[in-house]
Coordinates of C-alpha atoms in Angstrom, one line a residue:
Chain A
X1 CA 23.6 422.4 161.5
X2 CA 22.8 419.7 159.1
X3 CA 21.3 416.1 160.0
X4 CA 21.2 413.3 157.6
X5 CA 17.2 412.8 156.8
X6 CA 15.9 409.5 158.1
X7 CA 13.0 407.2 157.0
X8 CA 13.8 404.5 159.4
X9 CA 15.3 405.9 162.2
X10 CA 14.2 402.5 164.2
X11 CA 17.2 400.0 163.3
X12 CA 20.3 401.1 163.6
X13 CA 19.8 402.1 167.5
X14 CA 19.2 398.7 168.2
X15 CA 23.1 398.3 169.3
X16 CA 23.6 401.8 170.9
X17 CA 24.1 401.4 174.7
X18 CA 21.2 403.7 176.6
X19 CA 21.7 406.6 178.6
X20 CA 25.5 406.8 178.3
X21 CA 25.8 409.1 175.2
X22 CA 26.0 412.3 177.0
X23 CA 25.3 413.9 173.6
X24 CA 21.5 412.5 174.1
X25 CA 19.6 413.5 177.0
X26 CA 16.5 411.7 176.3
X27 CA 16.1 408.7 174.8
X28 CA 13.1 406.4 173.7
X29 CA 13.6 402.7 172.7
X30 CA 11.4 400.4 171.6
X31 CA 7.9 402.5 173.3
X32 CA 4.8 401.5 173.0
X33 CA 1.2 402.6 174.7
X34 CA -2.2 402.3 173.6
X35 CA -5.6 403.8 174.8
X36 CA -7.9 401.4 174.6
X37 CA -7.9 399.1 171.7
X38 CA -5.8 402.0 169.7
X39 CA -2.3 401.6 169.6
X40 CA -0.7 405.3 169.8
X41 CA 3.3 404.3 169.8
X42 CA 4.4 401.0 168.3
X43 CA 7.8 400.7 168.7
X44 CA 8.9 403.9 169.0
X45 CA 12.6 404.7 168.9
X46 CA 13.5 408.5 169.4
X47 CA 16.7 410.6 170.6
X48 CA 16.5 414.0 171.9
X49 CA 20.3 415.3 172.2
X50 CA 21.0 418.0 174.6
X51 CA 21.2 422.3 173.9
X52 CA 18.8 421.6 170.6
X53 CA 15.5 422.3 169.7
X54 CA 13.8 419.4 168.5
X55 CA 10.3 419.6 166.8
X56 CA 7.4 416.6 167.3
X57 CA 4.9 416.9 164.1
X58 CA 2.4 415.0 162.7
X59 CA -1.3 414.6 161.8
X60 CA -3.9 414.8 164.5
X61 CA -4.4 412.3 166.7
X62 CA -0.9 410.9 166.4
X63 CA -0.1 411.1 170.2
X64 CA 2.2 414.1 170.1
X65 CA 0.9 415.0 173.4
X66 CA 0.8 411.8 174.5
X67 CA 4.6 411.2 174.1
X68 CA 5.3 414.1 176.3
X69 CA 3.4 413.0 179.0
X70 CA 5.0 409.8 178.5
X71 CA 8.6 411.5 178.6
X72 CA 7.6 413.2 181.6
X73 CA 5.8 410.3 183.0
X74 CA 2.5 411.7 183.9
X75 CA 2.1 408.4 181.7
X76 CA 3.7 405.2 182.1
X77 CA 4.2 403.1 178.7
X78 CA 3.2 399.2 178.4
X79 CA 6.4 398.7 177.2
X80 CA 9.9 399.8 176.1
X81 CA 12.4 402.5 178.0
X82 CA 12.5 406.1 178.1
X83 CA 16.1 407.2 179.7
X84 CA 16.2 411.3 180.8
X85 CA 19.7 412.3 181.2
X86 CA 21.0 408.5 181.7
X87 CA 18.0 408.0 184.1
X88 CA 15.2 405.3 183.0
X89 CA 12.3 407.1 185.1
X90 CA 10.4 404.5 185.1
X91 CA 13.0 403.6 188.4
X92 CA 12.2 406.7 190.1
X93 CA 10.1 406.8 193.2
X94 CA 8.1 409.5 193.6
X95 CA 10.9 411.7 195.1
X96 CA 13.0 411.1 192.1
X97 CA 10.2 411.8 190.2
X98 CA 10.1 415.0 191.3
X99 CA 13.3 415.7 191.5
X100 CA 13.9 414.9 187.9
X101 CA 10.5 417.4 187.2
X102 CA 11.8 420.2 188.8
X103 CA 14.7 420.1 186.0
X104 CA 12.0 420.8 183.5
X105 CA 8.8 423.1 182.3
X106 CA 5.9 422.9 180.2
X107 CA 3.9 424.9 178.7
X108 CA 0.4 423.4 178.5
X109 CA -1.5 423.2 175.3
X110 CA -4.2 425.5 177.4
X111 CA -1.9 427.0 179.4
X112 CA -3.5 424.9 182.8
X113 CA -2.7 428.1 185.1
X114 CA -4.1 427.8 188.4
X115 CA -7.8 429.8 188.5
X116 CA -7.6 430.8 192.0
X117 CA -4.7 432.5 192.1
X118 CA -3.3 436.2 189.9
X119 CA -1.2 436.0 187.0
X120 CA 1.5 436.9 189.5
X121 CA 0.8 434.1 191.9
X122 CA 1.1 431.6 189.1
X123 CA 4.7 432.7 187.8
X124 CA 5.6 432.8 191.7
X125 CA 3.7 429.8 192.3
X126 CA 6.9 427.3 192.0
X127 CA 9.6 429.5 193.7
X128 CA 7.1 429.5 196.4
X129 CA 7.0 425.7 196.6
X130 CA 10.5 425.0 195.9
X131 CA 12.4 427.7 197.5
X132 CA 12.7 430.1 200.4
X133 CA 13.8 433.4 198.5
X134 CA 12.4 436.3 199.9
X135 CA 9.5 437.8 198.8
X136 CA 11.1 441.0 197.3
X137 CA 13.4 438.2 194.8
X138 CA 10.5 436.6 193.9
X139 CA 8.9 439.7 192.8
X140 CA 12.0 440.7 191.1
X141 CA 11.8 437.3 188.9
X142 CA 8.7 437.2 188.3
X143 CA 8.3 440.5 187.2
X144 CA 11.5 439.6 185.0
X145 CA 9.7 436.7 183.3
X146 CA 6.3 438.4 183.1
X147 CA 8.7 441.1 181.0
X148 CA 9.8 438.6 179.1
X149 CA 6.3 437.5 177.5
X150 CA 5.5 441.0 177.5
X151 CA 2.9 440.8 180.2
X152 CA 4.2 442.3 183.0
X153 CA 1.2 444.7 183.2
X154 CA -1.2 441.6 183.9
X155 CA 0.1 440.8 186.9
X156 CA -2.5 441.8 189.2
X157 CA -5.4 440.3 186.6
X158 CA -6.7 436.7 187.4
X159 CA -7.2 433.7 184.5
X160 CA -10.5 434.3 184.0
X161 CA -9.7 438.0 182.4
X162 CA -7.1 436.8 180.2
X163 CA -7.7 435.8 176.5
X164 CA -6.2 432.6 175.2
X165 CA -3.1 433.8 174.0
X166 CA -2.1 435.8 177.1
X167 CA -2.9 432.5 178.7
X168 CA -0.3 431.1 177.4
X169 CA 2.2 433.5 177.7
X170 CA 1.6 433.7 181.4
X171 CA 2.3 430.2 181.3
X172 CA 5.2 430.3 179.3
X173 CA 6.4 432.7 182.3
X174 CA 6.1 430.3 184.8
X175 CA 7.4 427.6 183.1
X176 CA 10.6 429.3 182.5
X177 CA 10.6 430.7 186.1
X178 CA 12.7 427.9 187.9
X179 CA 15.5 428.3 184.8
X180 CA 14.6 424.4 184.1
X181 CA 17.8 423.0 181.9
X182 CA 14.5 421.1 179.5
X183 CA 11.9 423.2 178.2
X184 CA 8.4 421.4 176.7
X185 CA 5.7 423.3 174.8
X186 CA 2.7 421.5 173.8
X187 CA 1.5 423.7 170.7
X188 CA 2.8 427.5 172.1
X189 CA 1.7 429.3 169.0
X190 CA -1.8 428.6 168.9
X191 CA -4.0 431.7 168.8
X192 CA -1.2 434.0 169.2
X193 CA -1.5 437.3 167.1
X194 CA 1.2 437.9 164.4
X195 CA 3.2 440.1 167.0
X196 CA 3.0 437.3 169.9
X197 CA 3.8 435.3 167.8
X198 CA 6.7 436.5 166.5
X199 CA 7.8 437.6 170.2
X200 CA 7.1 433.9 171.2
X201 CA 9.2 432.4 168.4
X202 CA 12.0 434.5 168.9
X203 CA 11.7 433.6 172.9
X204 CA 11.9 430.1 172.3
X205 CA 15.2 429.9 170.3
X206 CA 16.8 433.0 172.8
X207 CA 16.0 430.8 175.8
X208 CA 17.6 427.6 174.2
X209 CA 20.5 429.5 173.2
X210 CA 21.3 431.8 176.3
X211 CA 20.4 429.7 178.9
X212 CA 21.7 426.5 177.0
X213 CA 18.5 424.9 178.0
X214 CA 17.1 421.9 175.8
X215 CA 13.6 422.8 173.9
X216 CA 10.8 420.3 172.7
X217 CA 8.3 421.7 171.1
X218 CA 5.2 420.1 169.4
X219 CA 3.7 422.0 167.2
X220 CA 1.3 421.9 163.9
X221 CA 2.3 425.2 162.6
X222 CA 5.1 424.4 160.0
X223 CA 6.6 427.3 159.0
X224 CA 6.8 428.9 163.0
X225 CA 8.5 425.3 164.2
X226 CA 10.6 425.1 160.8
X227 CA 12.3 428.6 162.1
X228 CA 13.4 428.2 165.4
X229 CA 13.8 423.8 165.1
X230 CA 17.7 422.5 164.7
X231 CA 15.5 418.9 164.1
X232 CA 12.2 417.5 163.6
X233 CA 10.8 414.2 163.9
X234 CA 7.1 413.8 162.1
X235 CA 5.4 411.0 164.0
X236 CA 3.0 409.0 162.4
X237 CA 1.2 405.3 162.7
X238 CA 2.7 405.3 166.2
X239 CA 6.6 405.4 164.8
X240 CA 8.9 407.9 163.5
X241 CA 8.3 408.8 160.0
X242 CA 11.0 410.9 159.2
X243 CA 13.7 413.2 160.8
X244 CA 15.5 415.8 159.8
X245 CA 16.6 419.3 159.9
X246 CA 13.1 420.9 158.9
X247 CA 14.4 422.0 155.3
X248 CA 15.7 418.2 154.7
X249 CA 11.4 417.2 155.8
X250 CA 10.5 420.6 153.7
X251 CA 12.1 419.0 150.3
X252 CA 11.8 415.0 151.5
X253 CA 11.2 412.7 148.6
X254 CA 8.4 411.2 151.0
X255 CA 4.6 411.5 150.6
X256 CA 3.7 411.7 154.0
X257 CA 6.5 414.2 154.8
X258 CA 5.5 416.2 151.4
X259 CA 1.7 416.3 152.2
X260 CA 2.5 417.4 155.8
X261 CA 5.0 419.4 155.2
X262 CA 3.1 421.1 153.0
X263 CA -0.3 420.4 153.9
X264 CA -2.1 419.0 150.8
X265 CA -5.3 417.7 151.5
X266 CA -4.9 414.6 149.4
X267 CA -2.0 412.1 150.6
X268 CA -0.9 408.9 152.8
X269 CA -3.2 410.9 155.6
X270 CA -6.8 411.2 154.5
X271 CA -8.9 414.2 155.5
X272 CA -11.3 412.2 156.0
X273 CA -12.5 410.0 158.7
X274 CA -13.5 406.6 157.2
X275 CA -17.3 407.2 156.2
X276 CA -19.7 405.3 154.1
X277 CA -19.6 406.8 150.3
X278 CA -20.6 410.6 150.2
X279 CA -23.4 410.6 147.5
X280 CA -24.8 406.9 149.1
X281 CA -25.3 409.3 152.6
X282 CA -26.5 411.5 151.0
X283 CA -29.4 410.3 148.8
X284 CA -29.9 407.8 152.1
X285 CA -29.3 405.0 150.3
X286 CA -26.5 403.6 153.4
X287 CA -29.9 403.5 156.1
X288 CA -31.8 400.8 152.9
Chain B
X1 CA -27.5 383.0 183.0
X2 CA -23.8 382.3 182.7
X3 CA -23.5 386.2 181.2
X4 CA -25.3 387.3 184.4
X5 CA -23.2 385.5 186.6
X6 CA -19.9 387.0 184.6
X7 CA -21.4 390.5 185.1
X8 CA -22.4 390.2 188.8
X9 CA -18.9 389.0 189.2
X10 CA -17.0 391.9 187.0
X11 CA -19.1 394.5 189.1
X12 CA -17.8 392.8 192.7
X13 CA -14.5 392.7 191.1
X14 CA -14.9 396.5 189.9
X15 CA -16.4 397.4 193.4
X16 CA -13.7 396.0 195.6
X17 CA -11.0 397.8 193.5
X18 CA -12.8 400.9 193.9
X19 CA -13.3 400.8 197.7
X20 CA -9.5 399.7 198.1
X21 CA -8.3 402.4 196.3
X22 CA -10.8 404.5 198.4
X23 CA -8.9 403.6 201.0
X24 CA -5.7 404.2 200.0
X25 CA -6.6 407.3 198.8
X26 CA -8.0 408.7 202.5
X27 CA -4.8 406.9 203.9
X28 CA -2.8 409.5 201.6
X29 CA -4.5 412.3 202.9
X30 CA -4.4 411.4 206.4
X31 CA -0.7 410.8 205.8
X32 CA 0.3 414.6 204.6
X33 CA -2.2 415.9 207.3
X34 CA -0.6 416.5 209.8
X35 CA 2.4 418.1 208.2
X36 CA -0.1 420.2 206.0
X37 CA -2.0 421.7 209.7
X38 CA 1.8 422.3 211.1
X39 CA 3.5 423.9 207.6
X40 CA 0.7 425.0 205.6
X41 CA -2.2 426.6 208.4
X42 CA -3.1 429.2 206.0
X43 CA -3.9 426.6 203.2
X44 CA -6.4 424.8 205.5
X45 CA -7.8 427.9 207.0
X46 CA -8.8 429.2 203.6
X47 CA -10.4 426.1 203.1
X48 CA -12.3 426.2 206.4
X49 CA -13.8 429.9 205.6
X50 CA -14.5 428.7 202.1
X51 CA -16.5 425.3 203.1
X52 CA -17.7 426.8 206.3
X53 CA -18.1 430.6 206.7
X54 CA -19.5 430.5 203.4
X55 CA -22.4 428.0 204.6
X56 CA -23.0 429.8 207.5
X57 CA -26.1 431.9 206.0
X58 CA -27.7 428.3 204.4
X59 CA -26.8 426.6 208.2
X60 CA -28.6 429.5 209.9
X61 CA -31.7 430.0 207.9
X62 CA -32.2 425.7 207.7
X63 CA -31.4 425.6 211.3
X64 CA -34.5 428.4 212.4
X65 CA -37.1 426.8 210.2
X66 CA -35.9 423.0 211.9
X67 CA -36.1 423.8 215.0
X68 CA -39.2 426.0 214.3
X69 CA -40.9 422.9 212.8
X70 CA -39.5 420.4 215.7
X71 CA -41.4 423.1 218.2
X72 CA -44.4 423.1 216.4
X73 CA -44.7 419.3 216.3
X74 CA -43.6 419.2 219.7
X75 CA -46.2 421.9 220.9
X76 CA -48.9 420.0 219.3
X77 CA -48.5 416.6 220.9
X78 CA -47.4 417.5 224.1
X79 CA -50.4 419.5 225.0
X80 CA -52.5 416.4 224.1
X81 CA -51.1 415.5 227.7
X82 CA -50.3 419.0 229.1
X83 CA -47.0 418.8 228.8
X84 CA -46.0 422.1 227.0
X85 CA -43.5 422.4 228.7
X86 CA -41.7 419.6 227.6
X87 CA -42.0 421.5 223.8
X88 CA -37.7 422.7 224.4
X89 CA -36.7 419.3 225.4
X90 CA -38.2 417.4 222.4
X91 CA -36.7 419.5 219.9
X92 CA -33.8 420.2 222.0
X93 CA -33.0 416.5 222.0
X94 CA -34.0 416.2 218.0
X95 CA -31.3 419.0 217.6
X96 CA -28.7 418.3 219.7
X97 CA -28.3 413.8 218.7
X98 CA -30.0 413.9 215.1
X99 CA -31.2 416.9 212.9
X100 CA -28.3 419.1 213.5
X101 CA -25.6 416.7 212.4
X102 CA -27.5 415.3 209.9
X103 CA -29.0 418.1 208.5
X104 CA -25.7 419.7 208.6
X105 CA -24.0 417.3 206.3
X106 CA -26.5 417.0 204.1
X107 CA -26.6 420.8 203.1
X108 CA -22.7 420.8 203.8
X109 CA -22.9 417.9 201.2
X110 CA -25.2 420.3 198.7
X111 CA -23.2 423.3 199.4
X112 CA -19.8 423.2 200.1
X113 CA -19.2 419.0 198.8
X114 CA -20.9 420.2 195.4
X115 CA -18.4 423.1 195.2
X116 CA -15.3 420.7 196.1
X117 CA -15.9 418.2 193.8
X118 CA -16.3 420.6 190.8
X119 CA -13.7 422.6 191.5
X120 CA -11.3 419.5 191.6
X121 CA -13.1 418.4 189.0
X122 CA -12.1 421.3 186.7
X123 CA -9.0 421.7 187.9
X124 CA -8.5 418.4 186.4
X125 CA -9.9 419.3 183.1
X126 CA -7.9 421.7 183.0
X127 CA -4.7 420.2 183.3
X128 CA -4.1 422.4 186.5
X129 CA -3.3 419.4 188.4
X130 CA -0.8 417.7 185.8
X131 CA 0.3 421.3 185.7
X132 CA 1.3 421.0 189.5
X133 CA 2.6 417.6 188.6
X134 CA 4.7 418.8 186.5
X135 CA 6.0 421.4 188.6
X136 CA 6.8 418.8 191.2
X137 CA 4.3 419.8 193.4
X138 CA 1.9 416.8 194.7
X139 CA -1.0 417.9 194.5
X140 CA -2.9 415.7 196.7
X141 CA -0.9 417.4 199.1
X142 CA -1.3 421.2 197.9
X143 CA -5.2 420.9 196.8
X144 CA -6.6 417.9 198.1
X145 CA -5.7 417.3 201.6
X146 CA -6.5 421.0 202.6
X147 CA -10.3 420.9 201.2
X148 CA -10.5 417.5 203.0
X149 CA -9.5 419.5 206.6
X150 CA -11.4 422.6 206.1
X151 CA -14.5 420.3 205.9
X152 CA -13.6 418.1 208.8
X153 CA -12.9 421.2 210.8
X154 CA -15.9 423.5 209.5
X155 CA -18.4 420.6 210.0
X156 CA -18.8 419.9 213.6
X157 CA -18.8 424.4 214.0
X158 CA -21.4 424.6 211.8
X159 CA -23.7 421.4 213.3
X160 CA -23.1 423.5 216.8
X161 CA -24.5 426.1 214.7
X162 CA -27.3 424.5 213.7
X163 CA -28.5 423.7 216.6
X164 CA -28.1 426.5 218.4
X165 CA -29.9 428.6 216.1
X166 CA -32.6 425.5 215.8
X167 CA -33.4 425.9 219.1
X168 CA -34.0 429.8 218.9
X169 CA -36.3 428.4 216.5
X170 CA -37.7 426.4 218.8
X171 CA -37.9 429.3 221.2
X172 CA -39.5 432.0 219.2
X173 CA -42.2 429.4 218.3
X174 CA -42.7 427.8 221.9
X175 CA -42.0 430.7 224.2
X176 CA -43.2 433.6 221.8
X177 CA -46.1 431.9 219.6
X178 CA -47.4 429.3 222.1
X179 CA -46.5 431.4 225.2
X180 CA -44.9 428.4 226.8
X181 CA -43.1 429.4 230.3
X182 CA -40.1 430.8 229.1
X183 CA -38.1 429.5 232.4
X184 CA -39.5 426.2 232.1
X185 CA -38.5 426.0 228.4
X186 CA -34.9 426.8 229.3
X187 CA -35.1 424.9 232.5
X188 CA -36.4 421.4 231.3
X189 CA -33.7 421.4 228.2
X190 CA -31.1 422.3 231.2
X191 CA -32.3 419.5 233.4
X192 CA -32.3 416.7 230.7
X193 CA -30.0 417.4 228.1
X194 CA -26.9 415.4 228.9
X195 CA -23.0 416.5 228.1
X196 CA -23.0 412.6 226.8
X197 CA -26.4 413.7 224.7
X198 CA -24.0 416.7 223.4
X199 CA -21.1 414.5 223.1
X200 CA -23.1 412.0 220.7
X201 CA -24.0 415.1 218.3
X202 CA -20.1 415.9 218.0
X203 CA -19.3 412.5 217.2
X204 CA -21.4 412.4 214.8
X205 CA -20.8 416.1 213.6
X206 CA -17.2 414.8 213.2
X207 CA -17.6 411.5 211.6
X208 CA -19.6 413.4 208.9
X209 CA -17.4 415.9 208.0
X210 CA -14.5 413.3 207.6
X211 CA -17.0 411.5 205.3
X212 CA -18.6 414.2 203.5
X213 CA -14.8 416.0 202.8
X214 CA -13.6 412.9 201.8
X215 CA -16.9 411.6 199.4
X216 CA -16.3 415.4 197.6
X217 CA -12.4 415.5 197.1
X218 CA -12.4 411.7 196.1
X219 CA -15.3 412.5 193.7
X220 CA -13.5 415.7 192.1
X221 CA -10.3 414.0 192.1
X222 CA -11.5 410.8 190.4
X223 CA -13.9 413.3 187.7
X224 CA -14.0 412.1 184.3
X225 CA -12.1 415.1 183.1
X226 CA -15.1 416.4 180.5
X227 CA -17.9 419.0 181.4
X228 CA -20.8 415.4 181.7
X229 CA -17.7 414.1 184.0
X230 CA -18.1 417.1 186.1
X231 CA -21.7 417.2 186.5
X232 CA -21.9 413.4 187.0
X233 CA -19.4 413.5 189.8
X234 CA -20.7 416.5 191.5
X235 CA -24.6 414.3 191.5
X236 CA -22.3 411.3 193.0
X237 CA -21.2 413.5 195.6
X238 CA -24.7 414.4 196.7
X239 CA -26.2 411.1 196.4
X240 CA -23.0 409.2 198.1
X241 CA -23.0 411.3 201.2
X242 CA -26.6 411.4 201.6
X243 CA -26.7 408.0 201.8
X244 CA -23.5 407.4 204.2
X245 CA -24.7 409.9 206.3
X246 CA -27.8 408.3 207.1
X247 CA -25.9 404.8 207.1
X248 CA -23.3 406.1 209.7
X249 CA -26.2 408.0 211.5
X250 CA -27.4 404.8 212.3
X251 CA -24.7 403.0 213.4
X252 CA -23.8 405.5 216.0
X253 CA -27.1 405.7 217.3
X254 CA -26.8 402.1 217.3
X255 CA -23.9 401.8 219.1
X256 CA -23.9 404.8 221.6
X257 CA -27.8 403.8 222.8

């Protein structure tokens, strides 16, 4: 799969009619939202197109996070239009809402599984909710999806015993437990060890392709997203930066794509946060 | 002077928004209520052994040392004017309209309102309740609305509690310390306790519980989602009920004298 690289993916949707490219299942015009005096999304312009796995990078504090929550409205933007599957959601009641949710899953950044309840309970937790099947189903698919992240011998342990990274494989279980047809991670390889990790990565592009399913994943950890990504977009200054298959950002022309993309220290992104002059705070000389 | 004025005004505005969407917010959960006590029983009865068998122990050993001091008090006066006798209506009557229900919600507010609000709280934190969002389950409906009925339903059980162990406090101090007539103890609080006396410390009992419940999932559900959130929420709770308690306390009294 190859995809032409982009540096200013905002102007030439301007024309495209929304929601009716079946190609595209979600699609972001014109966004923006701030938190407090800080704009996070200026004008943000973005196409996710159906059965792909599309990557969101970018330097801290970019909003990564944010613009999931704002694709599965657990945020509503100040302005512009975010269309899922030809809906706009921001027209859904709370029905609708709902409705359209139970079409996807997401894995927390911390996995957010529920304390009072076992590692089994969570992965049951929606096809208790949602559906009538019969207790022995419900243990057959959860124990199927516990297999699946390898922690099918955790089922009887509760949160609290589990280490990070077993978190949030449990989670990955119950996200993927109602087969949703869109699948979000918020950063699913953090403090996973080399084998998880590998199991994980693996998982995520088996899933897109067997089940068909549409993947978003945001994710800092380059070369893990770069294998298993058909496209990335790197979000920065509230906009779209570039986009691209992940070896078109890997040998961009760009600065900002470059440092990312390889993670120099030196670049368009400072390391630091603005500060007075080291050696002047040092020596004191900024309290005179 | 104008800056005051602007302030003054920005808090009314700030406090009227708050108290509206207070009272939205107990609309919601009186709205999935009843579909919650006639879909989801075992929900709420968790909730009711978790906010009220859990305070039983607390309840009890408050209650005794109440009614003990009530009796004491009581003993002490009365037979000023030889009327020990009366020792079991006096702290019967101080049970029955005012300590129990009150005391009640003010350690149900300590106890069980603490542990509501910072367990919403966390979930919060957490992302456990935008998990649930996400999974399309409301969870005002799933979390919130069964912690607000186990507290309404615990809290008038464990004010009869209360009482009833208060006035074995009463007793062993009366009948056992002071030797006071154990018939006329009994008899006395038979003869002048009212059912409308009762009736007053149920209503009350019951008005508590709905505002204690609701003052501790409103609390946790409105947490600044950081640990200092937590902690300041979980204060509010205390302090808030506290001081509604002894506002709608009050107002009863007021009303039903």
């Amino acid at each position: 799969m190859s995809f032409r690289l982009s540096f200013a993916p905002s102007t030439d949707l301007a024309d495209e009619k929304l929601g009716e490219n079946s190609e595209n299942l979600i699609e972001i015009r014109a966004l923006k939202y701030s938190r407090g005096h800080r704009a996070i999304f200026d004008g943000l312009n973005l196409t996710i197109r159906r059965g792909e796995i599309t990557a969101l990078m970018g330097p801290s504090g970019t909003g990564k996070t944010t613009l999931l929550r704002l694709i599965t409205r657990q945020l509503i933007p100040e302005e512009g239009v975010i269309y899922v599957d030809g809906v706009d959601i921001s027209t859904l009641n709370q029905s609708g809402l709902y409705e359209m949710r139970k079409r996807f899953g997401m894995l927390f950044q911390n996995g957010a599984l529920l304390t009072d309840l076992s590692v089994f309970e969570n992965v049951a937790f929606p096809l208790r909710e949602h559906t009538k099947l019969s207790n022995r189903l419900i243990r057959h698919i959860v124990l199927t999806k516990l297999h699946a992240v390898g922690l099918r011998g955790a089922a009887d342990m509760l949160p609290a015993q589990l280490s990070g990274g077993m978190a949030r494989r449990i989670a990955l279980a119950r996200a993927m437990v109602m087969d949703p047809e869109i699948l979000i991670y918020d950063e699913p390889f953090v403090g996973l060890d080399p084998i998880s990790l590998g199991v994980i990565v693996r998982l995520v592009r088996r899933l897109n392709d067997v089940l068909g399913i549409t993947s978003i994943v945001v994710s800092h950890d380059v070369e893990e997203i770069s294998a298993v990504a058909d496209r990335s977009f790197l979000l920065s200054d509230g906009k779209v930066a570039a986009s691209g298959s992940p070896d078109e950002l890997r040998t961009a022309n760009s600065e900002l794509v470059r440092q990312f993309m390889h993670g120099m220290a030196d670049g368009p992104v400072a390391f630091h946060y603005q500060a007075p002059g080291y050696e002047e705070q040092l020596l004191g000389r900024d309290i005179e | 002077m104008k800056q005051t004025f602007l302030d003054l005004r920005n808090n009314l505005i700030e406090f009227l928004r708050t108290f509206g969407a207070f009272q939205l917010f107990f609309l919601r959960l009186l709205r999935y209520s009843p579909e919650i006590l006639t879909t989801r029983l075992g929900l709420v009865v968790k909730q009711v052994h978790n906010a009220g068998a859990q305070s039983l122990v607390i309840i009890m050993v408050c209650g005794l040392f109440v009614g003990a001091v009530l009796a004491l008090q009581a003993y002490s006066n009365m037979s000023k004017f030889n009327a020990e006798d009366w020792t079991g209506v006096a702290a019967a009557f101080a049970l029955v309209k005012e300590l129990g229900p009150v005391m009640t919600a003010l350690l149900f507010a300590g106890r069980a309102g603490t542990a509501l609000t910072s367990e919403i709280g966390l979930m919060k934190a957490t992302d456990q309740l935008s998990a649930m969002e996400m999974m399309a389950v409301n969870p005002v409906r799933r979390v919130l609305v069964p912690r607000f009925l186990g507290g309404v339903i615990a809290m008038p059980f464990l004010a009869a509690i209360f009482s009833a162990v208060g006035l074995y406090g009463a007793h062993l101090i009366g009948v056992e310390v002071f030797q006071v007539d154990v018939g006329s103890f009994w008899q006395q609080i038979q003869l002048t306790v009212e059912i409308s006396d009762v009736n007053e410390g149920i209503i009350k009992s019951i008005v508590f519980g709905v505002a204690a419940s609701l003052i501790a999932v409103w609390e946790g559900y409105n947490t600044v989602p950081t640990a200092e959130g937590v902690g300041h929420a979980t204060t509010r709770t205390v302090v808030i009920t506290a001081i509604t308690v002894l506002v709608f306390d009050f107002m009863i009294t007021a009303a039903m004298i």
